[in-house]
Amino acid sequence: MSTEFLDLPQLISAGGTVRLPGSKSISNRVLLLAALAEGTTEVRDLLASDDTERMLDALQTLGVGVASLGGESWTITGCGGHFPVRQAELFLGNAGTAFRPLTAALALAGGDYVLKGVARMHERPIGDLVDGLRQLGADISYLGNEGFPPLQLKPAAIQPGGVVKVRGDVSSQFLTGLLMALPLTGETVAVDVVGELISKPYIEITLAIMARFGVVVERDGWQRFTVKAGSRYVSPGTIYVEGDASSASYFLALGAIGGGPVRVEGVGSESIQGDVKFAEALAQMGAVITTGPNWMEARAPQGGLVAVDLDCNHIPDAAMTLATAALFARGATTLRNIASWRVKETDRIAAMATELRKLGADVEEGADYIRVTPASLQPAAIDTYDDHRMAMCFSLAAFGTPLRINDPKCVGKTFPDYFACFAGVSKAAPVIAIDGPSASGKGTVAARVAAALGYDYLDSGALYRLTALAAQKSGVDWADESGVAAIATRLDVEFTAGDIRLNGELVGDSIRTEEISAGASKVAALPAVRDALLFRQRTFNRAPGLIGDGRDMGSVVFPQAPLKVFLTASAEARAERRYKQLIEKGFSANLADLLLDLQQRDERDSQRSVAPLRQEADAKLLDTTGLTIEQAVNQVLAWSKEAM
């Protein structure tokens, strides 16, 4: 897993319009059928993602003509069912929509091929598809564990007039792969589905796209599908890929949770994708849904969302979004008939349950269901398991709490620009970042601005002082980077009106001594300590807003803050203020010593390699040398009206 992360503040509202990327399921089906067809196909609005890159790379390796027209448009020169390259090794990453259909097509294409993927792909079952292909005469060997990739494919000895049986209760991609490959046999072949067919809407997509390329599959309900002898794929000329209906679910849920309206363009009432029915499920939770031929829109209901008990066989991927929407619904939401989640990019039932519990939800999971009971949400670092839908689903939880998304780039599988689009239609709790040197008055100003606006207050410097104090109490040397970082990670701190508590103990005065202030400056220069406290500081970014003061609020902790203030004063003025503070609290102090200490600290803070003290280019400078506290506060409040 990547060590990268994305920290999301608490969100307070959502509204706007999103143009969806192309559907992953449709994109890879279209690419494969265009490759197998006679003629050249112009594919418009293709999804740009990891999955489609794996398919395009594979087709090029197989000798198929692939050319970019710029943007999301491509031309595919079909091979009429005969791949020019008869021997190849293909790496398909974790792209199930590429691996399963290519397995079927190449097993019947008369060549010698090896198909591999990432470690997780080698854990995803493919035995039922292989068993079905073997019934047709395919020669397939497992190169690792029985029933799982990687695979060795040899030329098949096609058996005419067959009936193939395939299980329907593991993955609809097995049936999709078989159906798309059957015209390569040249024979009439019937496929009988054994057991209940899951993810039926994806089979509807397959049948619709096959028909666009000239192959009409006869069907007897959901139990038998027949492809007639002589069936062949013919290019439709130009084909447009619909927007991804599964991706639409996140933004529709965003509107339902965050007020809305949020509109998604690219799918609507005329879509061939089953996941558009997610909107109906959201409506059952109370959301206000409106649709058009190529768009859908969601608003929050008066009184909020309500829990549902729902069979999700018809929306297997989009149903994941309901699990996080359930965090904002009254009552316990139960999602049933989701066994297919367990054989996706990760075991999604187990992964979803684990991460929801991190946030504080009460979760019950079974073989094919999950039940989510909401609770007061708490900040958490969400692991995404190299699964794009985990990352996108859990972004919605930011309406209840700040959170961290680990490995956010995994969304590249289907929606590389997801988090940019997400930010474009959501509004975060605002932050005013006030930075400046020691004793510049930033703490007093920040606290009063917070009180005036009704915002939370974060004394960043206090966190470092608290870390220094906690280390001292634990007997850990301030130079012991790993030891101090461990303490910072589990720091139990609470800011209340005029007070600070460490492990429940009032420590407001204890952390203001010169000794602890010096210790704070030392531990703040340790990269591991700063990393440990970074997310902790960001968890203060809650509704209705936050005023944070420190030395790197605007540069490191809240670089996107709508208002940044660099508050300063002359060293002499700051020394005199510090002197008066200490005397009033009964501490002994020497003005000359304080001045020298501040000058040395300014030099040290401005020269340190990690987050040096500096005014950011977009920060407003406020010199308080000749200002009263009231004047400084009023200036920040005036700036806040302009910025917000």
XYZ file of C-alpha atoms in Angstrom:
644
model
C 0.000 0.000 0.000
C 1.158 3.535 -0.733
C 2.232 5.648 2.229
C 0.457 8.634 0.704
C -2.731 9.946 2.226
C -5.376 12.622 1.808
C -6.806 14.407 4.845
C -10.396 15.568 4.513
C -11.855 18.240 6.811
C -15.395 17.972 8.064
C -17.780 19.005 5.306
C -20.741 21.285 5.914
C -22.608 21.324 2.580
C -22.646 20.074 -0.998
C -24.004 21.375 -4.280
C -23.085 21.665 -7.940
C -22.684 19.597 -11.103
C -20.268 16.787 -11.971
C -19.586 15.377 -15.423
C -18.934 11.668 -14.957
C -16.069 9.718 -16.493
C -17.002 6.841 -18.772
C -18.229 3.561 -17.331
C -15.451 1.052 -16.587
C -17.738 -1.893 -17.341
C -18.909 -0.473 -20.645
C -15.446 0.804 -21.631
C -13.667 -2.536 -21.429
C -16.546 -4.450 -23.007
C -16.578 -2.009 -25.922
C -12.802 -2.183 -26.355
C -12.758 -5.987 -26.500
C -15.699 -6.271 -28.879
C -14.255 -3.541 -31.106
C -11.043 -5.586 -31.234
C -12.925 -8.770 -32.106
C -15.129 -7.077 -34.702
C -14.733 -6.641 -38.426
C -14.031 -3.006 -39.314
C -12.780 0.034 -37.441
C -14.621 1.412 -34.429
C -14.389 4.941 -33.104
C -14.871 4.823 -29.338
C -15.945 8.111 -27.771
C -15.933 9.134 -24.071
C -13.822 6.132 -23.061
C -12.901 5.998 -19.387
C -9.269 6.965 -18.779
C -8.252 4.663 -15.923
C -5.961 1.856 -14.810
C -8.464 -0.807 -15.968
C -8.849 0.589 -19.474
C -5.087 1.126 -19.754
C -4.585 -2.570 -19.002
C -7.080 -3.513 -21.725
C -5.598 -1.119 -24.293
C -2.092 -2.360 -23.525
C -3.231 -5.965 -23.886
C -4.939 -5.338 -27.219
C -1.842 -3.614 -28.586
C 0.319 -6.526 -27.422
C -2.069 -8.852 -29.277
C -1.549 -6.886 -32.487
C -4.836 -4.988 -32.531
C -4.712 -1.527 -34.110
C -5.165 1.011 -31.325
C -4.859 4.763 -31.943
C -5.683 7.763 -29.782
C -7.777 10.545 -31.267
C -7.037 12.783 -28.287
C -9.015 13.228 -25.113
C -11.167 10.190 -24.399
C -11.557 9.084 -28.027
C -9.847 6.098 -29.681
C -10.003 4.111 -32.891
C -9.813 0.335 -32.670
C -9.089 -1.587 -35.865
C -10.814 -4.931 -35.393
C -9.165 -8.263 -36.174
C -12.356 -10.141 -37.089
C -11.868 -12.610 -34.251
C -8.256 -13.514 -35.166
C -5.617 -11.803 -33.050
C -2.480 -11.171 -35.147
C -0.150 -12.101 -32.283
C -0.570 -15.783 -31.442
C 1.779 -16.007 -28.486
C 2.044 -13.430 -25.699
C 2.247 -12.838 -21.976
C -0.191 -10.219 -20.650
C -0.086 -8.360 -17.341
C -3.553 -7.119 -16.389
C -2.981 -5.621 -12.943
C -6.103 -5.870 -10.780
C -8.494 -5.255 -13.681
C -11.210 -7.883 -13.422
C -13.140 -6.283 -16.299
C -10.118 -6.956 -18.485
C -8.894 -10.266 -17.055
C -12.116 -12.300 -17.166
C -13.294 -11.387 -20.715
C -9.769 -11.668 -22.141
C -9.391 -15.089 -20.547
C -12.499 -16.286 -22.370
C -11.665 -14.655 -25.698
C -8.036 -15.800 -25.760
C -8.925 -19.324 -24.642
C -10.994 -19.662 -27.837
C -8.750 -17.597 -30.133
C -6.319 -20.356 -31.099
C -3.148 -18.934 -29.579
C -0.727 -19.569 -26.734
C -1.066 -16.981 -23.984
C -0.145 -16.348 -20.339
C -2.340 -14.017 -18.264
C -1.045 -12.523 -15.010
C -1.989 -9.759 -12.594
C -1.118 -8.224 -9.250
C -1.138 -10.362 -6.103
C -4.780 -9.516 -5.348
C -5.818 -10.558 -8.874
C -4.243 -13.934 -8.168
C -6.553 -14.233 -5.139
C -9.740 -13.544 -7.110
C -11.479 -16.790 -8.181
C -11.714 -17.667 -11.853
C -12.347 -21.416 -11.616
C -15.990 -21.287 -12.688
C -15.093 -19.415 -15.877
C -12.257 -21.858 -16.606
C -14.596 -24.820 -16.018
C -17.095 -23.362 -18.480
C -14.435 -22.760 -21.113
C -13.076 -26.280 -20.695
C -16.541 -27.613 -21.493
C -16.112 -25.974 -24.903
C -12.721 -27.627 -25.418
C -10.445 -24.882 -24.078
C -6.972 -25.878 -22.888
C -6.303 -23.860 -19.735
C -3.747 -24.519 -16.996
C -3.314 -22.852 -13.628
C 0.213 -21.574 -13.061
C -0.344 -21.055 -9.340
C -3.199 -22.078 -7.083
C -5.998 -24.191 -8.524
C -8.974 -22.019 -9.430
C -7.055 -18.733 -9.497
C -4.838 -16.755 -11.899
C -2.231 -16.710 -13.361
C -3.274 -18.824 -16.346
C -1.700 -20.567 -19.318
C -3.975 -20.720 -22.402
C -3.334 -23.122 -25.295
C -5.291 -23.475 -28.580
C -8.751 -24.945 -27.975
C -10.331 -27.966 -29.668
C -13.841 -26.562 -30.080
C -16.611 -29.088 -29.441
C -19.683 -28.317 -31.588
C -23.264 -28.081 -30.418
C -22.455 -27.800 -26.746
C -24.254 -26.686 -23.629
C -22.050 -24.989 -21.098
C -22.955 -24.814 -17.435
C -21.603 -21.968 -15.312
C -22.310 -20.916 -11.732
C -24.054 -17.596 -11.419
C -23.549 -16.923 -7.713
C -19.863 -15.891 -7.639
C -19.346 -13.225 -10.309
C -21.383 -12.079 -13.306
C -18.073 -11.461 -15.086
C -17.782 -15.224 -15.676
C -21.008 -15.286 -17.683
C -20.073 -12.014 -19.401
C -16.726 -13.442 -20.474
C -18.309 -16.603 -21.864
C -21.038 -14.807 -23.776
C -18.652 -12.314 -25.364
C -16.292 -15.097 -26.475
C -18.856 -17.561 -27.849
C -19.033 -16.085 -31.401
C -15.354 -17.135 -31.755
C -16.392 -20.814 -31.688
C -18.423 -20.538 -34.901
C -20.920 -22.939 -33.295
C -24.298 -22.669 -31.632
C -23.652 -22.745 -27.899
C -26.075 -22.458 -24.997
C -24.993 -21.358 -21.538
C -27.019 -22.615 -18.590
C -26.697 -20.663 -15.362
C -26.486 -22.866 -12.287
C -28.023 -21.287 -9.214
C -29.049 -17.679 -8.697
C -27.408 -15.202 -11.056
C -25.957 -12.257 -9.156
C -25.314 -8.788 -10.570
C -27.942 -9.246 -13.291
C -27.689 -5.622 -14.504
C -24.131 -6.259 -15.660
C -25.376 -9.072 -17.891
C -27.889 -6.623 -19.356
C -24.960 -4.332 -20.188
C -23.131 -7.212 -21.862
C -26.141 -8.207 -23.968
C -26.829 -4.614 -25.002
C -23.241 -3.999 -26.141
C -23.029 -7.345 -27.970
C -26.182 -6.322 -29.839
C -24.562 -3.003 -30.794
C -21.794 -5.046 -32.432
C -24.276 -7.268 -34.291
C -24.596 -10.335 -32.049
C -28.033 -10.900 -30.532
C -28.117 -13.436 -27.717
C -31.271 -15.507 -27.315
C -32.297 -15.900 -23.727
C -34.658 -17.868 -21.529
C -35.040 -15.621 -18.525
C -31.848 -15.626 -16.478
C -31.236 -19.373 -16.817
C -30.225 -19.992 -20.444
C -28.419 -17.829 -22.996
C -27.793 -19.009 -26.567
C -25.388 -17.685 -29.211
C -26.166 -18.983 -32.697
C -23.637 -20.436 -35.133
C -22.327 -17.895 -37.604
C -22.595 -15.011 -35.156
C -19.880 -12.428 -35.729
C -19.046 -9.001 -34.472
C -19.287 -6.055 -36.862
C -18.215 -2.532 -36.001
C -21.080 -0.086 -35.370
C -18.806 2.702 -36.655
C -18.929 5.072 -33.700
C -19.953 4.162 -30.174
C -20.274 6.404 -27.123
C -19.477 5.186 -23.616
C -21.981 6.213 -20.959
C -20.835 7.896 -17.776
C -20.124 5.480 -14.953
C -23.317 4.890 -12.985
C -21.429 3.432 -10.017
C -19.394 6.640 -9.792
C -22.617 8.633 -9.937
C -23.612 7.058 -6.628
C -21.022 8.997 -4.620
C -22.214 12.366 -5.847
C -25.899 11.532 -5.530
C -25.227 10.450 -1.943
C -23.238 13.652 -1.467
C -26.329 15.674 -2.375
C -28.574 13.534 -0.166
C -26.290 13.969 2.852
C -24.965 17.483 2.295
C -28.092 19.347 1.197
C -27.599 19.568 -2.534
C -28.687 19.750 -5.149
C -25.838 17.752 -6.681
C -26.334 16.851 -10.350
C -24.393 14.197 -12.269
C -24.246 14.319 -16.045
C -23.520 11.314 -18.253
C -26.144 8.861 -16.994
C -29.866 9.141 -16.562
C -33.191 7.513 -17.247
C -32.019 6.123 -20.611
C -28.912 4.405 -19.223
C -28.234 0.706 -19.900
C -26.449 0.397 -16.536
C -28.206 -1.226 -13.629
C -26.432 0.938 -11.076
C -28.631 3.883 -12.043
C -31.167 2.167 -9.782
C -29.003 3.357 -6.899
C -31.047 6.548 -7.145
C -34.176 4.535 -6.303
C -32.471 3.081 -3.228
C -31.424 6.566 -2.166
C -35.005 7.731 -2.652
C -36.123 4.948 -0.292
C -33.825 6.536 2.289
C -35.739 9.783 1.776
C -33.549 11.613 -0.716
C -35.255 13.864 -3.268
C -34.284 12.491 -6.701
C -34.959 13.966 -10.136
C -33.743 12.551 -13.453
C -33.495 13.320 -17.141
C -32.360 11.248 -20.132
C -28.673 11.936 -19.396
C -28.595 13.360 -15.870
C -29.621 12.677 -12.288
C -29.878 14.976 -9.279
C -30.193 14.481 -5.518
C -31.181 16.706 -2.616
C -31.328 16.045 1.115
C -34.779 15.360 2.568
C -36.296 17.442 5.304
C -35.647 15.599 8.524
C -32.677 13.667 7.157
C -32.183 10.197 5.711
C -33.820 7.056 7.110
C -32.483 3.499 7.256
C -33.439 0.833 4.714
C -33.415 -2.958 4.510
C -32.557 -3.663 0.886
C -31.753 -6.516 -1.501
C -28.802 -5.097 -3.452
C -28.333 -7.791 -6.110
C -29.346 -5.264 -8.761
C -26.751 -2.616 -7.698
C -23.724 -4.587 -6.460
C -21.081 -1.871 -6.826
C -23.227 1.159 -6.059
C -24.592 -0.567 -2.948
C -21.265 0.120 -1.235
C -22.185 3.792 -1.226
C -25.319 2.976 0.766
C -23.122 1.556 3.528
C -21.460 4.924 4.125
C -24.687 6.878 3.510
C -26.108 4.744 6.330
C -23.840 6.652 8.731
C -26.212 9.606 8.296
C -29.538 7.733 8.425
C -31.864 7.154 11.369
C -31.840 3.489 12.353
C -29.931 0.414 11.201
C -29.447 -0.061 7.440
C -29.174 -3.648 6.160
C -27.771 -4.425 2.716
C -28.458 -7.986 1.561
C -27.488 -10.285 -1.314
C -24.007 -8.773 -1.628
C -21.904 -11.961 -1.611
C -20.121 -10.719 -4.757
C -18.449 -8.037 -2.618
C -16.176 -10.724 -1.203
C -14.493 -11.487 -4.569
C -13.913 -7.946 -5.782
C -10.708 -5.886 -5.592
C -10.740 -6.830 -1.911
C -13.182 -8.616 0.382
C -15.411 -5.586 0.456
C -17.769 -6.804 3.174
C -14.893 -7.375 5.600
C -13.092 -4.191 4.544
C -16.213 -2.050 4.804
C -17.037 -3.433 8.255
C -13.492 -2.835 9.526
C -13.322 0.780 8.362
C -16.868 1.681 9.434
C -16.040 0.459 12.928
C -12.989 2.739 12.990
C -15.385 5.659 12.590
C -17.467 4.453 15.534
C -20.351 2.743 13.728
C -21.869 -0.503 15.001
C -21.492 -3.051 12.179
C -22.720 -6.614 11.747
C -21.488 -8.629 8.786
C -22.472 -11.989 7.338
C -21.655 -14.107 4.322
C -23.839 -11.972 2.051
C -25.021 -8.989 4.095
C -23.885 -6.038 6.172
C -25.845 -4.061 8.774
C -24.746 -0.549 9.728
C -26.009 1.325 12.782
C -24.744 4.923 12.912
C -23.132 6.542 15.917
C -21.337 9.770 16.710
C -18.471 9.659 14.228
C -14.852 9.945 15.311
C -11.776 10.826 13.245
C -9.989 7.850 11.728
C -7.422 6.911 9.101
C -9.283 4.839 6.503
C -7.391 2.049 4.761
C -8.478 1.518 1.159
C -7.029 -1.939 0.338
C -5.992 -0.853 -3.170
C -9.734 -0.636 -3.882
C -10.991 2.472 -5.658
C -14.533 2.139 -4.347
C -13.397 2.000 -0.716
C -11.661 5.360 -1.144
C -14.608 7.002 -2.865
C -17.262 5.588 -0.515
C -15.510 6.713 2.633
C -15.035 10.265 1.406
C -18.727 10.707 2.298
C -17.967 10.096 5.976
C -16.296 13.522 6.040
C -19.750 14.999 6.582
C -19.550 13.596 10.108
C -15.883 13.979 11.006
C -12.481 14.909 9.640
C -10.752 11.786 8.334
C -7.710 10.506 6.485
C -7.936 8.454 3.274
C -4.861 6.270 2.877
C -3.597 5.593 -0.658
C -6.094 7.961 -2.346
C -4.510 7.376 -5.763
C -6.237 3.991 -5.938
C -9.226 5.900 -7.397
C -7.232 5.928 -10.657
C -8.756 2.530 -11.413
C -11.998 4.202 -12.499
C -12.023 7.902 -11.591
C -8.564 9.548 -11.462
C -10.016 13.031 -10.855
C -12.469 11.913 -8.186
C -11.165 13.938 -5.260
C -10.871 17.099 -7.360
C -14.501 16.678 -8.454
C -15.478 15.879 -4.867
C -13.874 19.089 -3.618
C -15.579 21.039 -6.395
C -19.093 20.186 -5.169
C -18.511 20.123 -1.407
C -17.810 22.850 1.126
C -15.487 22.277 4.061
C -15.693 23.785 7.511
C -13.669 27.009 7.120
C -10.259 27.570 8.677
C -8.488 30.783 9.574
C -4.785 30.055 9.959
C -2.860 32.510 12.119
C 0.912 32.086 12.122
C 3.708 34.104 13.640
C 6.738 34.112 15.913
C 6.649 33.409 19.630
C 4.939 36.043 21.819
C 3.524 37.914 18.811
C 0.047 37.768 20.351
C -1.296 35.240 17.877
C -2.710 32.977 20.608
C -4.700 35.755 22.253
C -5.916 37.115 18.925
C -6.838 33.661 17.625
C -8.791 32.737 20.753
C -10.789 35.980 20.651
C -11.515 35.657 16.924
C -12.713 32.095 17.553
C -15.017 33.310 20.321
C -16.387 36.107 18.139
C -17.155 33.737 15.236
C -18.288 30.792 17.360
C -15.511 28.614 15.878
C -13.338 26.002 17.546
C -9.846 27.044 18.588
C -6.580 25.164 18.096
C -3.392 26.289 19.800
C -0.887 24.416 17.652
C 1.994 25.560 19.775
C 0.258 24.089 22.801
C 0.230 20.673 21.121
C 3.988 20.771 20.852
C 4.282 22.030 24.424
C 1.914 19.268 25.519
C 4.063 16.736 23.701
C 7.170 18.108 25.398
C 5.450 17.982 28.801
C 4.127 14.457 28.219
C 7.596 13.316 27.167
C 9.107 14.876 30.262
C 6.537 13.189 32.500
C 7.319 9.865 30.820
C 11.059 10.298 31.145
C 11.615 10.481 27.374
C 14.422 12.752 26.198
C 13.270 15.533 23.852
C 15.960 14.475 21.356
C 14.580 10.909 21.193
C 12.658 11.311 17.935
C 10.916 7.916 17.857
C 10.124 8.030 21.568
C 8.613 11.506 21.417
C 6.715 10.635 18.205
C 5.135 7.643 19.961
C 3.948 9.940 22.747
C 2.624 12.480 20.233
C 0.621 9.761 18.475
C -1.343 8.886 21.614
C -1.543 12.419 23.042
C -4.803 12.815 24.964
C -5.545 16.541 24.844
C -8.664 18.657 25.199
C -9.079 22.393 24.634
C -11.872 24.022 26.642
C -12.737 27.639 27.376
C -9.513 29.082 28.746
C -8.140 25.685 29.772
C -6.063 22.860 28.346
C -6.160 19.312 29.664
C -3.587 16.571 29.184
C -4.847 13.114 30.160
C -7.693 14.893 31.962
C -5.361 17.123 34.015
C -5.352 20.922 33.739
C -1.947 21.922 32.382
C -2.484 25.423 30.992
C 0.136 26.960 33.268
C 2.528 24.003 33.253
C 3.112 24.169 29.506
C 3.854 27.927 29.533
C 7.101 27.740 31.455
C 10.259 28.713 29.618
C 11.619 25.183 30.044
C 8.627 23.559 28.342
C 8.527 26.286 25.675
C 12.136 25.480 24.815
C 11.280 21.783 24.780
C 8.367 22.446 22.451
C 10.660 24.196 19.993
C 13.030 21.212 20.087
C 10.420 18.495 19.564
C 8.725 20.574 16.846
C 11.909 20.304 14.787
C 11.679 16.474 14.741
C 10.055 15.258 11.485
C 8.503 12.137 13.035
C 6.853 14.226 15.750
C 5.475 16.675 13.212
C 4.073 13.774 11.170
C 2.408 12.311 14.245
C 0.769 15.602 15.161
C -0.216 16.640 11.630
C -3.402 14.559 11.391
C -4.208 15.315 15.018
C -4.197 19.009 14.260
C -6.333 18.527 11.167
C -8.983 16.678 13.182
C -9.806 20.034 14.776
C -11.118 21.221 11.369
C -14.761 20.646 12.265
C -18.040 22.490 11.808
C -18.789 25.329 12.136
C -15.146 26.375 11.651
C -11.702 26.588 13.163
C -9.185 29.222 14.152
C -5.730 27.684 14.342
C -2.604 29.457 15.497
C 0.991 28.325 15.318
C 4.075 28.574 13.123
C 2.995 26.435 10.161
C -0.806 26.579 10.161
C -1.000 28.151 6.713
C 2.047 26.476 5.190
C 1.719 22.840 6.288
C -1.316 22.047 8.409
C -4.028 23.978 6.534
C -2.487 25.073 3.215
C -5.973 25.444 1.685
C -7.259 27.765 4.422
C -9.379 30.544 2.880
C -7.734 33.093 5.184
C -4.103 33.046 6.319
C -2.698 35.697 8.656
C 0.952 36.179 9.568
C 0.887 38.050 12.835
C 4.117 39.568 14.115
C 5.658 42.323 16.262
C 9.130 43.604 17.034
C 11.316 41.378 19.223
C 11.394 44.113 21.876
C 7.617 44.378 22.009
C 7.247 40.606 22.197
C 9.832 40.313 24.982
C 7.991 42.916 27.006
C 4.670 41.099 26.518
C 6.200 37.792 27.597
C 7.778 39.486 30.620
C 4.426 40.919 31.758
C 2.688 37.522 31.257
C 5.222 35.712 33.414
C 5.231 38.328 36.165
C 1.406 38.346 36.309
C 1.467 34.549 36.754
C 3.997 34.736 39.534
C 7.023 33.521 37.599
C 10.384 35.250 37.890
C 11.698 36.735 34.637
C 14.494 38.876 33.220
C 13.607 41.138 30.279
C 17.081 41.044 28.701
C 17.185 37.256 28.900
C 13.703 37.002 27.371
C 14.701 39.280 24.483
C 17.807 37.213 23.750
C 15.826 33.975 23.977
C 13.194 35.262 21.514
C 15.825 36.421 19.062
C 17.579 33.056 19.218
C 14.267 31.215 18.859
C 13.266 33.321 15.842
C 16.565 32.446 14.201
C 16.186 28.750 15.010
C 12.556 28.575 13.874
C 13.223 30.381 10.601
C 16.235 28.206 9.717
C 14.942 24.733 10.599
C 14.683 22.295 7.709
C 11.162 21.137 8.534
C 8.368 23.726 8.228
C 10.462 26.847 8.885
C 8.688 29.923 10.242
C 7.794 32.171 7.313
C 5.008 34.271 5.884
C 3.203 32.426 3.090
C 2.757 34.285 -0.189
C -1.036 34.276 0.202
C -1.016 35.285 3.891
C -1.961 38.748 5.100
C 0.697 40.461 7.242
C -0.475 41.939 10.552
C 2.179 43.782 12.587
C 0.812 44.247 16.116
C 3.737 46.244 17.542
C 1.622 49.369 17.777
C -1.830 47.726 17.986
C -4.061 46.806 20.876
C -5.477 43.299 21.062
C -8.920 44.666 20.114
C -7.531 46.359 17.018
C -5.759 43.196 15.919
C -8.884 41.088 16.493
C -11.071 43.517 14.561
C -8.669 43.463 11.616
C -8.753 39.655 11.419
C -12.552 39.668 11.683
C -12.752 42.189 8.849
C -10.520 40.023 6.690
C -12.622 36.966 7.525
C -15.755 38.648 6.159
C -13.954 39.243 2.872
C -12.512 35.713 2.673
C -15.550 33.672 3.642
